[in-house]
Coordinates of C-alpha atoms in Angstrom, one line a residue:
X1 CA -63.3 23.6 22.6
X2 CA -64.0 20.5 20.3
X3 CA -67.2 20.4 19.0
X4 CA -69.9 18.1 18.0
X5 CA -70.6 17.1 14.1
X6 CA -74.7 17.8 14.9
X7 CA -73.3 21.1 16.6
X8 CA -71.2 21.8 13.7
X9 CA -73.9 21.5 11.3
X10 CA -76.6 23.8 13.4
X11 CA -74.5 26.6 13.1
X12 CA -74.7 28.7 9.8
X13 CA -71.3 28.7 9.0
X14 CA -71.4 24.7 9.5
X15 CA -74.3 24.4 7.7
X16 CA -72.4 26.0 4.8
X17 CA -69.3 23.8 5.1
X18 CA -71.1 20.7 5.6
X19 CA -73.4 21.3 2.2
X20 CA -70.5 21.8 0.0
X21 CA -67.6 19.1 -1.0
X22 CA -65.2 18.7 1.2
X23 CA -62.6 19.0 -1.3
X24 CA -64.2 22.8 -2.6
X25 CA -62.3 25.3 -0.5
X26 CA -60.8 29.0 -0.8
X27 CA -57.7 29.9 -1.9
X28 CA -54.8 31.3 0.5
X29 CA -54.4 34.6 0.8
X30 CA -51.6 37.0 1.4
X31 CA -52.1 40.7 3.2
X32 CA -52.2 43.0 -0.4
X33 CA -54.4 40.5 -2.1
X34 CA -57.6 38.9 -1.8
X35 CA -56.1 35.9 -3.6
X36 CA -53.1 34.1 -4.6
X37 CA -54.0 31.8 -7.5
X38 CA -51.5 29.5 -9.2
X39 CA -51.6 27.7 -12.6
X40 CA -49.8 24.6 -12.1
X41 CA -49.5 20.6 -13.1
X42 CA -51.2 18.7 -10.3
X43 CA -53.1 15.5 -9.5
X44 CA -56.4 15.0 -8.7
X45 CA -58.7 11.8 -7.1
X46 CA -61.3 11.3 -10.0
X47 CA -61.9 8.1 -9.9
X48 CA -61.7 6.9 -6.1
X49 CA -58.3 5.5 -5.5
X50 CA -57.0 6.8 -9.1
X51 CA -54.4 9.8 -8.8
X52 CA -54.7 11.5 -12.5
X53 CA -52.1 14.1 -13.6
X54 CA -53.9 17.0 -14.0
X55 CA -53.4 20.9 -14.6
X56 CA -55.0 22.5 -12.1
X57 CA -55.0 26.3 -10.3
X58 CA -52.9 25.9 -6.8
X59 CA -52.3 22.6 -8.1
X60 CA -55.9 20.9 -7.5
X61 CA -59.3 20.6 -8.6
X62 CA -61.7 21.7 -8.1
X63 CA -60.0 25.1 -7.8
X64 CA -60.4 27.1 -5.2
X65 CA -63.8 29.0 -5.2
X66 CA -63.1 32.9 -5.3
X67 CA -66.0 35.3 -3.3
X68 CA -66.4 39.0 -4.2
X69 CA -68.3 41.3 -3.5
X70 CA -70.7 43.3 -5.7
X71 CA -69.7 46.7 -6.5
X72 CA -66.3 46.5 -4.7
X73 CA -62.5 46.0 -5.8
X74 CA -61.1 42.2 -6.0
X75 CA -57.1 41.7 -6.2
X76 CA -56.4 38.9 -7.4
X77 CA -52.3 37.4 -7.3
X78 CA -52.0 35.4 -10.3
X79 CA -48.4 33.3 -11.1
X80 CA -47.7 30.7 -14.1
X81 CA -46.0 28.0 -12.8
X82 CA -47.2 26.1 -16.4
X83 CA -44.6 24.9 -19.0
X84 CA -46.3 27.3 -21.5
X85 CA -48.0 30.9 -21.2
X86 CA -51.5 31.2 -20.2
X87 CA -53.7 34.4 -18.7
X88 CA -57.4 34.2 -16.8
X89 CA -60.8 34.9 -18.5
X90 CA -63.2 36.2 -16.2
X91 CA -66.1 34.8 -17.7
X92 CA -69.3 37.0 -17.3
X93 CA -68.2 40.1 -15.4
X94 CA -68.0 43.1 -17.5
X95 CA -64.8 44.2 -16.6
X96 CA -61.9 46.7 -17.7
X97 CA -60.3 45.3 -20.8
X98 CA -57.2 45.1 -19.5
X99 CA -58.6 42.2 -17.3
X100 CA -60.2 40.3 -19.5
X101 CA -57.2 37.5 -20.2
X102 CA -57.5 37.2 -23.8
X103 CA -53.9 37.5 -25.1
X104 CA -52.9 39.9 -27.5
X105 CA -56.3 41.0 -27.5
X106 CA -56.2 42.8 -24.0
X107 CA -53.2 41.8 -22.3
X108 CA -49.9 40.0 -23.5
X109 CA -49.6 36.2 -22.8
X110 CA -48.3 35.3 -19.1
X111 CA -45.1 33.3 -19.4
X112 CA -44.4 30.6 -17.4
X113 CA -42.6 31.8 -14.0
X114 CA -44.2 35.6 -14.9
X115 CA -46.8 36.7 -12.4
X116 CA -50.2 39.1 -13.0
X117 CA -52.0 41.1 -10.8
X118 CA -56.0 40.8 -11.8
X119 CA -57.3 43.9 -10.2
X120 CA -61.2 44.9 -11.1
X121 CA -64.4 45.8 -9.6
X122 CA -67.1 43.2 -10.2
X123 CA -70.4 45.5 -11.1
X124 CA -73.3 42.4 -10.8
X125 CA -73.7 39.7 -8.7
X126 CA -74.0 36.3 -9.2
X127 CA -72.5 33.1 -10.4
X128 CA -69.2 33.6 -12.6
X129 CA -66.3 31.7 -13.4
X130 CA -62.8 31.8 -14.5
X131 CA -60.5 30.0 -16.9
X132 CA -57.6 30.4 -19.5
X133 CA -58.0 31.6 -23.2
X134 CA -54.9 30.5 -24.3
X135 CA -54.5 26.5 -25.6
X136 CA -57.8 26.1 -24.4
X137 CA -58.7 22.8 -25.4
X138 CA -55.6 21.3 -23.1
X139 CA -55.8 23.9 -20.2
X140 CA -59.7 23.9 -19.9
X141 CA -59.6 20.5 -20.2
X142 CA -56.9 19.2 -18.1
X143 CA -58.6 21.1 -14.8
X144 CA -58.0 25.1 -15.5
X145 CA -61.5 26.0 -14.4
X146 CA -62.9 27.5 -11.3
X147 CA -66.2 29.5 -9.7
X148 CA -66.3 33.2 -8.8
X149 CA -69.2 34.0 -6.9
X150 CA -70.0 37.9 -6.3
X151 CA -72.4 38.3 -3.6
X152 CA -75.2 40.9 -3.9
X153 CA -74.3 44.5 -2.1
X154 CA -77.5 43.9 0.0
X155 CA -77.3 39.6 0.8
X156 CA -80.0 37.3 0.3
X157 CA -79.5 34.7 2.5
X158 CA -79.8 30.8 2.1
X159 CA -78.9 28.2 4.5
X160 CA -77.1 26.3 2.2
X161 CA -75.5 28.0 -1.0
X162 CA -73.8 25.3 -2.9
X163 CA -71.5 25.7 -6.4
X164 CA -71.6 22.4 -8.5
X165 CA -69.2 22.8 -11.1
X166 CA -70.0 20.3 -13.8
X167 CA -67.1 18.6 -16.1
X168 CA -67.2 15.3 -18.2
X169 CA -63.8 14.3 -17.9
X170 CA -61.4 13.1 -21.0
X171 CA -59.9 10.2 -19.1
X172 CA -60.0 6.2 -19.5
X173 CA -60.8 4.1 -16.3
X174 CA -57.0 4.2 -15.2
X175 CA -57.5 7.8 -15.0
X176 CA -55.1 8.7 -18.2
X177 CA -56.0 11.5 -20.4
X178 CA -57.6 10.3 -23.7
X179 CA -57.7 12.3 -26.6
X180 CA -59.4 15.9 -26.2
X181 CA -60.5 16.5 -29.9
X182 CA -61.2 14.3 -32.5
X183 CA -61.4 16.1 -35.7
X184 CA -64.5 14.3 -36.5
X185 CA -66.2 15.5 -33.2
X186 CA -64.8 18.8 -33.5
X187 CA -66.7 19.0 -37.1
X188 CA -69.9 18.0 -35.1
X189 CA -70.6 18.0 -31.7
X190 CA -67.7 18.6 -29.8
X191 CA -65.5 15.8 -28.5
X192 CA -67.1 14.5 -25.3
X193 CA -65.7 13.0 -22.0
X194 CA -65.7 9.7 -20.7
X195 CA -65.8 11.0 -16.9
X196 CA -69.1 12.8 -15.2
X197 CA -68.5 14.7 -12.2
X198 CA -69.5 17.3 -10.0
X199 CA -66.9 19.5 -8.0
X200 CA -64.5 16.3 -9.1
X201 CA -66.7 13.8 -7.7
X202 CA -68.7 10.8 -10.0
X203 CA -72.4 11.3 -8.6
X204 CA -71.8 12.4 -5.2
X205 CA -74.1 13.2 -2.4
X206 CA -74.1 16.4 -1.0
X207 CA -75.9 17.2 2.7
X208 CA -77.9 19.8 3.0
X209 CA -80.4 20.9 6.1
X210 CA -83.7 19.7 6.6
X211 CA -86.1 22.5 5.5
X212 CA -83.5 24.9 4.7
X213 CA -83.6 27.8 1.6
X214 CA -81.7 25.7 -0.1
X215 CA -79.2 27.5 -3.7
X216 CA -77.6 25.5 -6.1
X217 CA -75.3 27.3 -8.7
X218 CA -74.9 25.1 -12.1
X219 CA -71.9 25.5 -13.6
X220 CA -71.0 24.0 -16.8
X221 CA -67.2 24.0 -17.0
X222 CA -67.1 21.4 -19.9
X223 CA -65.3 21.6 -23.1
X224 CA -68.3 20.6 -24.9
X225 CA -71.2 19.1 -23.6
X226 CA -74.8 20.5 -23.0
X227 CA -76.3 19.7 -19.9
X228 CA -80.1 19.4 -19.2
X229 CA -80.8 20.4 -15.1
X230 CA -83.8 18.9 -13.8
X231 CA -85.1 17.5 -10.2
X232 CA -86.2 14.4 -10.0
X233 CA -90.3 14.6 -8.6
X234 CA -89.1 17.7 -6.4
X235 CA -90.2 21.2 -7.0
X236 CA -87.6 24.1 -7.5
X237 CA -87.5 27.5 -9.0
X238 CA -84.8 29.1 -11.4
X239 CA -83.6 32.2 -9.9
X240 CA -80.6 33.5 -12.1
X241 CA -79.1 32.6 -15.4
X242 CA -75.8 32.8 -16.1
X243 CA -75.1 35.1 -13.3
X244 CA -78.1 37.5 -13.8
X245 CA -81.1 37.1 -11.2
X246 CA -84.5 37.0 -12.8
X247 CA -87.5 39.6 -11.8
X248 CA -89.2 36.8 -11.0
X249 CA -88.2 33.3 -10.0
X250 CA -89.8 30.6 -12.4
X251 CA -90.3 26.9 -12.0
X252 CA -87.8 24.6 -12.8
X253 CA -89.0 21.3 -15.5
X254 CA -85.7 20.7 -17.2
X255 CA -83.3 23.4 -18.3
X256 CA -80.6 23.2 -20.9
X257 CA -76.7 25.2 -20.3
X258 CA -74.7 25.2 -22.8
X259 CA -70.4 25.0 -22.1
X260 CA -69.6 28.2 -20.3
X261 CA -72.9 28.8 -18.9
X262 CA -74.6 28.7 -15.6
X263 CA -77.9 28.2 -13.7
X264 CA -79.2 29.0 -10.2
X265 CA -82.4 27.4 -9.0
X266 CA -83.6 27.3 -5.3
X267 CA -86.1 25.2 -2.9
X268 CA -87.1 24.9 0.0
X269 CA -85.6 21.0 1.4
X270 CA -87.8 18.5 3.0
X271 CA -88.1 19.0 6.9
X272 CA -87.5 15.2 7.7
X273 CA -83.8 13.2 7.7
X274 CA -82.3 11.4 5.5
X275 CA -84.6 12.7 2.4
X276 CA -82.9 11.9 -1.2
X277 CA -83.3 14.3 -3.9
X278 CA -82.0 13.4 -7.2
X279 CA -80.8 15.9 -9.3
X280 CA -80.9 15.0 -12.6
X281 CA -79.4 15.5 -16.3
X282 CA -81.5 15.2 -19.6
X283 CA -79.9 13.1 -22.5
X284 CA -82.6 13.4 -25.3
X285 CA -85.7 12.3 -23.9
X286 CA -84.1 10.0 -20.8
X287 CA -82.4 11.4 -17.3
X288 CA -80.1 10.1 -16.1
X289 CA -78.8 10.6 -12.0
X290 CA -75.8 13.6 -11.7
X291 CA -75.9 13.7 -8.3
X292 CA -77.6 13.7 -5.0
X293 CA -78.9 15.6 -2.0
X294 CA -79.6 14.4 1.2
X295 CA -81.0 15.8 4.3
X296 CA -79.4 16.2 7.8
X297 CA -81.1 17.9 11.0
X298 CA -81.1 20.9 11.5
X299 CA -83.0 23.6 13.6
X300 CA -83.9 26.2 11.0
X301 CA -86.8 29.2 11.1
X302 CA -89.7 27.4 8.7
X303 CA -89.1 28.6 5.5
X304 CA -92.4 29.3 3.3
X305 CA -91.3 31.0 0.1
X306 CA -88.5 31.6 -2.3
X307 CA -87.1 35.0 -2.5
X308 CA -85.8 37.1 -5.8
X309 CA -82.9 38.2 -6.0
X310 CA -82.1 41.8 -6.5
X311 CA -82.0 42.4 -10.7
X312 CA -77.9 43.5 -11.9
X313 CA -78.2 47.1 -13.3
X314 CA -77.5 46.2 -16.6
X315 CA -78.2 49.4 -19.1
X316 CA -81.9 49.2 -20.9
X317 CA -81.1 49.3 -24.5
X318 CA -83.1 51.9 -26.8
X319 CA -84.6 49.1 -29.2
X320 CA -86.0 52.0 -31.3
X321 CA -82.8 53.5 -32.0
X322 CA -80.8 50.3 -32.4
X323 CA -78.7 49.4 -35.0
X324 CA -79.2 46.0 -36.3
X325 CA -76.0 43.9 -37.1
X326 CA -76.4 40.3 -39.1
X327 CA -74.2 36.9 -38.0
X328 CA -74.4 33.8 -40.1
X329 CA -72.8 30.7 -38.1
X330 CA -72.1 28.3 -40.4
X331 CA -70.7 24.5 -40.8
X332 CA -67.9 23.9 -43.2
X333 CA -68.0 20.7 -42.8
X334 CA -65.6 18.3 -44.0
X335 CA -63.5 21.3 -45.3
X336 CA -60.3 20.9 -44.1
X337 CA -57.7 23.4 -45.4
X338 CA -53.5 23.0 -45.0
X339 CA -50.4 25.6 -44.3
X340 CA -48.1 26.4 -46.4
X341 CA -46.4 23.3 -45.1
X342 CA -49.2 20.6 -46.1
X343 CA -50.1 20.3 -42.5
X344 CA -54.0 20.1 -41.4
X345 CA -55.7 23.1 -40.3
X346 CA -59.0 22.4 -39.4
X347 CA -61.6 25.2 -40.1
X348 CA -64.8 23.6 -39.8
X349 CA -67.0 26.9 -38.8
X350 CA -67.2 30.1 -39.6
X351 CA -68.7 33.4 -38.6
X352 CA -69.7 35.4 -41.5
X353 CA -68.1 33.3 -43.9
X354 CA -64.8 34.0 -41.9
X355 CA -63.3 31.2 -39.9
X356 CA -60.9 32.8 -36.8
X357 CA -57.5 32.7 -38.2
X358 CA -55.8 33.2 -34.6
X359 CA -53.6 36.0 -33.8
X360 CA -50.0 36.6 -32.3
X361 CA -48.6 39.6 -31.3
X362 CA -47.5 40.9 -34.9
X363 CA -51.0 39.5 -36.7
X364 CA -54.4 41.0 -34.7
X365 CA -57.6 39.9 -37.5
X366 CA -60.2 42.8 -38.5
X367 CA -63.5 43.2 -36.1
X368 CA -66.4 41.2 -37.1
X369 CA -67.9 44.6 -36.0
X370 CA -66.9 47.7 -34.9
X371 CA -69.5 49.6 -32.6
X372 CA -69.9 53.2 -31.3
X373 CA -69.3 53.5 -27.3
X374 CA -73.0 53.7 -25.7
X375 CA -75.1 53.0 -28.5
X376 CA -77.8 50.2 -28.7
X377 CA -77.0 47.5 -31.1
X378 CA -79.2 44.6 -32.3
X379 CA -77.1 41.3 -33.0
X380 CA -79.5 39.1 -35.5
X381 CA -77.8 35.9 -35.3
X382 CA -78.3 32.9 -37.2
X383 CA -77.7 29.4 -36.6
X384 CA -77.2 27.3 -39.8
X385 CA -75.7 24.4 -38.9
X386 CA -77.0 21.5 -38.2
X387 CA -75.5 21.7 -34.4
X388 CA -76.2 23.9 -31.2
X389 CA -73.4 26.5 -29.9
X390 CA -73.7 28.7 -26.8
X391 CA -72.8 31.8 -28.0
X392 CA -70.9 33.8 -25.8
X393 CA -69.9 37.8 -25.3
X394 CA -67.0 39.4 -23.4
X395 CA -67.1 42.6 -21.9
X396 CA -71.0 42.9 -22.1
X397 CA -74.2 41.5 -20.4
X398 CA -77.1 41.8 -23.4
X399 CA -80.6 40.8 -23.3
X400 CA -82.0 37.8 -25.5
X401 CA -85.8 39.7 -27.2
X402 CA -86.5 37.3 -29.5
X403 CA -86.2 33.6 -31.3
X404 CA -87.8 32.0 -34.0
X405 CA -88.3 28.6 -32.0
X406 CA -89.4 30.0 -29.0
X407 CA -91.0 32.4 -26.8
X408 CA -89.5 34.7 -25.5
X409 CA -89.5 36.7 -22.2
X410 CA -86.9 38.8 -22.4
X411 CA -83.8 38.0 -20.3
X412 CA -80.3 38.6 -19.4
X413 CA -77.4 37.0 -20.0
X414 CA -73.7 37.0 -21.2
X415 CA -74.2 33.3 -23.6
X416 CA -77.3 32.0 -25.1
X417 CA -77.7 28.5 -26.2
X418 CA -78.5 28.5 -29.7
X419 CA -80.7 25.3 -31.2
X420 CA -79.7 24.7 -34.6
X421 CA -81.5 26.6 -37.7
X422 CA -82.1 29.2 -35.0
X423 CA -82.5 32.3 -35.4
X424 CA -82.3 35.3 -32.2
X425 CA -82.1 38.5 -31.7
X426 CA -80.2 40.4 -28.7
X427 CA -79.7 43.6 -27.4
X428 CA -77.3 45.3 -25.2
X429 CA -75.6 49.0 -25.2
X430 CA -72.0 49.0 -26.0
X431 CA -70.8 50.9 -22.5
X432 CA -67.6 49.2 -21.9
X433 CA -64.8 50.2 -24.5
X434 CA -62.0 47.7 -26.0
X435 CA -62.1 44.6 -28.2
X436 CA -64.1 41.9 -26.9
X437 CA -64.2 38.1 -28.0
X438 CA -67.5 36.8 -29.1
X439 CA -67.9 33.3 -29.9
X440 CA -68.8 29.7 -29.2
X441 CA -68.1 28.3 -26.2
X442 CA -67.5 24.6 -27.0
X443 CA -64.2 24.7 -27.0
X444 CA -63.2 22.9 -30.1
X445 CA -66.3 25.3 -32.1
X446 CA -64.0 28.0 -31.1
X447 CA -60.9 26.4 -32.4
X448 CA -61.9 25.6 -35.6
X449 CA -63.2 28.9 -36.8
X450 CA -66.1 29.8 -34.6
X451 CA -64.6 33.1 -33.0
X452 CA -64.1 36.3 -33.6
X453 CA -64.2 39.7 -31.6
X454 CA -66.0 43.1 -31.7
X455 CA -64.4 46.6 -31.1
X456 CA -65.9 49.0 -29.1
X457 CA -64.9 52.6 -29.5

């Protein structure tokens, strides 16, 4: 029986559909997996009426938005169908080794026309997402990036739960790829994008119900840039950071994710039609308009008050007990060191003093650190260049305790943003044994020395 659109969108399973992009959708599945993803070359509508060769998973972007469940088994069907090998980070979940998609590190490289079966149990809920770690700078950001959401073992519900995956596209204005990394960028910032959009789209409006429990899960799938999440004269409250709920949900002003991180934030939305709220990004002191949300009628319960969300059971390190381990980011500036064939190698950072050498299957570098399985460690970790990096941890979730430029309540999290000339302090337990990557997540920061991994054992 055909349906009405108003029909359509009073059901909660309408409702849903209606608030995300039309273009965001599952991937197919087949009867012994939960998934079939593909790694693939593809085109994608950026720029209205602009097809732009792309590398996408199944083809597309955005890529299709994986659901788990908390505390239960996901199968996940993985095939290359690149030109070159690849693998898939799970980014936040602490997860076997053996899924964790760094190559040579915990699994060998997936060849092209080679399939992978990702099979692990996803132990916290919240906003995740997934991506290559190998030729990162071109696979991340040609479109190889896409949301896993686990939902909480006892569900909180929302009438509208909306991922936004945010990506500043490398392309000119006939939708051809410009360069991704200019060495000069690389040595500072990061090279940026040209192209701003969310879930593929150049400020979009999304449609959400009037006076619905509304969730918006910030993702920040860029290569490099920093974005600053703020609405525009509209009250909100942050409930999870980078896929970990907080205690207590805190009101939203204007808060910073780094590349790789994300941010969850909820409202209640006005009860009359047609209402605009502008969600906003912070460049220095100005915002600027990302996208926007606009109301459409529905017949909800009234909704007075934001919930939490239940807390991920993440181990409580023994602070007293903890041993404290030192990192020194650094900038090596205009350093730029050659091969044994006179040919550039750019090594602009380094952790330690050590810039990350890469690694092949016949040549694994030394630990930054080795730990000892389920003992509490304190990473002291300095920031002394004169950029920010969001510092980022495989394997583990740890808990930010202190910084010298701000206060801190403490928090969990799997990346932290740092300023630069910071200095912070986190703390975690080393539970899950294997070696796990820990570095920047600008892309390019990582390329040019700003890597390394710890060994847990």
């Amino acid at each position: 029986m055909a349906i009405s659109r108003r029909q359509f969108l009073l059901s909660s399973a309408g409702i849903l559909a209606a608030s995300q992009l039309p273009r965001l959708v599952l991937a197919a599945k087949e009867s012994d997996f939960d998934y079939v993803l593909t790694a693939e070359p593809g085109s994608a509508e950026l720029i209205p009426g602009i097809n732009t060769s792309i590398l996408g998973f199944n083809g597309g972007y955005p890529a299709p938005v994986l659901r788990a469940k908390q505390g239960q088994r996901i199968r996940i069907k993985f095939i290359n169908k690149l030109k070159e090998p690849t693998t898939i980070h799970w980014h936040g979940i602490r997860i076997d080794i053996a899924m964790d998609g760094v190559p040579f590190l915990s699994q060998p490289p997936i060849m092209p026309g080679e399939t992978f079966i990702y099979d692990f149990v996803c132990p916290d809920a919240g906003t995740f997402w997934y991506h290559p770690h190998m030729n990162s700078t071109q696979q991340l950001g040609r479109g190889l990036v896409g949301t896993l959401i686990v939902e909480e073992a006892e569900p909180v519900t929302f009438d509208a739960d909306i991922p936004l995956c945010l990506k500043n596209w490398h392309i000119d204005e006939k939708g051809e790829f410009t360069q991704l990394s200019i060495p000069r960028y690389a040595a500072r910032m990061g090279t940026p994008g040209r192209y701003e959009t969310v879930n593929g789209q150049h400020k979009p409006t999304i449609e959400i119900p009037t006076g619905g429990l509304i969730r918006l899960r910030f993702l920040n799938v860029d290569n490099t840039l920093i974005y600053k999440i703020a609405l525009k004269d509209f009250p909100a409250k942050i409930i999870a950071v980078d896929g970990n709920a907080l205690s207590k949900p805190v009101p939203l002003t204007a808060h910073e994710i780094g590349a790789g991180m994300r941010l969850d934030i909820a409202f209640i939305a006005p009860e009359k039609t047609d209402e605009i709220i502008e969600v906003q990004n912070g460049k220095g002191r100005l915002f600027f308009g990302l996208l926007k949300l606009k109301t459409v009628e529905a017949k909800l319960p009234k909704r007075n008050q934001i919930p939490s969300l239940p807390v991920n059971p993440i181990p409580s390190p023994d602070l007293k007990s903890a041993e404290v381990i030192n990192f020194l980011f650094e900038w090596s500036g205009a350093m730029t060191p050659t091969d044994k064939n006179g040919k550039a190698k750019h090594e602009f950072w380094t952790i330690n003093r050590r810039a990350w050498e890469g690694m092949n299957q016949n040549n694994l570098p030394a630990p930054l650190a080795e730990l000892k399985l389920g003992k509490t460690y304190i990473f002291d970790m300095k920031n002394v260049t004169p950029h920010k990096h969001p510092i980022h941890m495989h394997g583990h979730t740890f808990t930010v305790i202190w910084s010298n430029k701000k206060k801190i309540k403490p928090y969990h999290t799997d990346t932290v943003l740092m300023e630069k000339n910071e200095r912070v302090k986190i703390a975690f337990v080393a539970d899950n044994p294997g070696r796990w990557m820990f570095h920047c997540h600008v892309i390019e920061h990582m390329k040019t020395g700003l890597m390394g991994y710890v060994s847990v054992v």
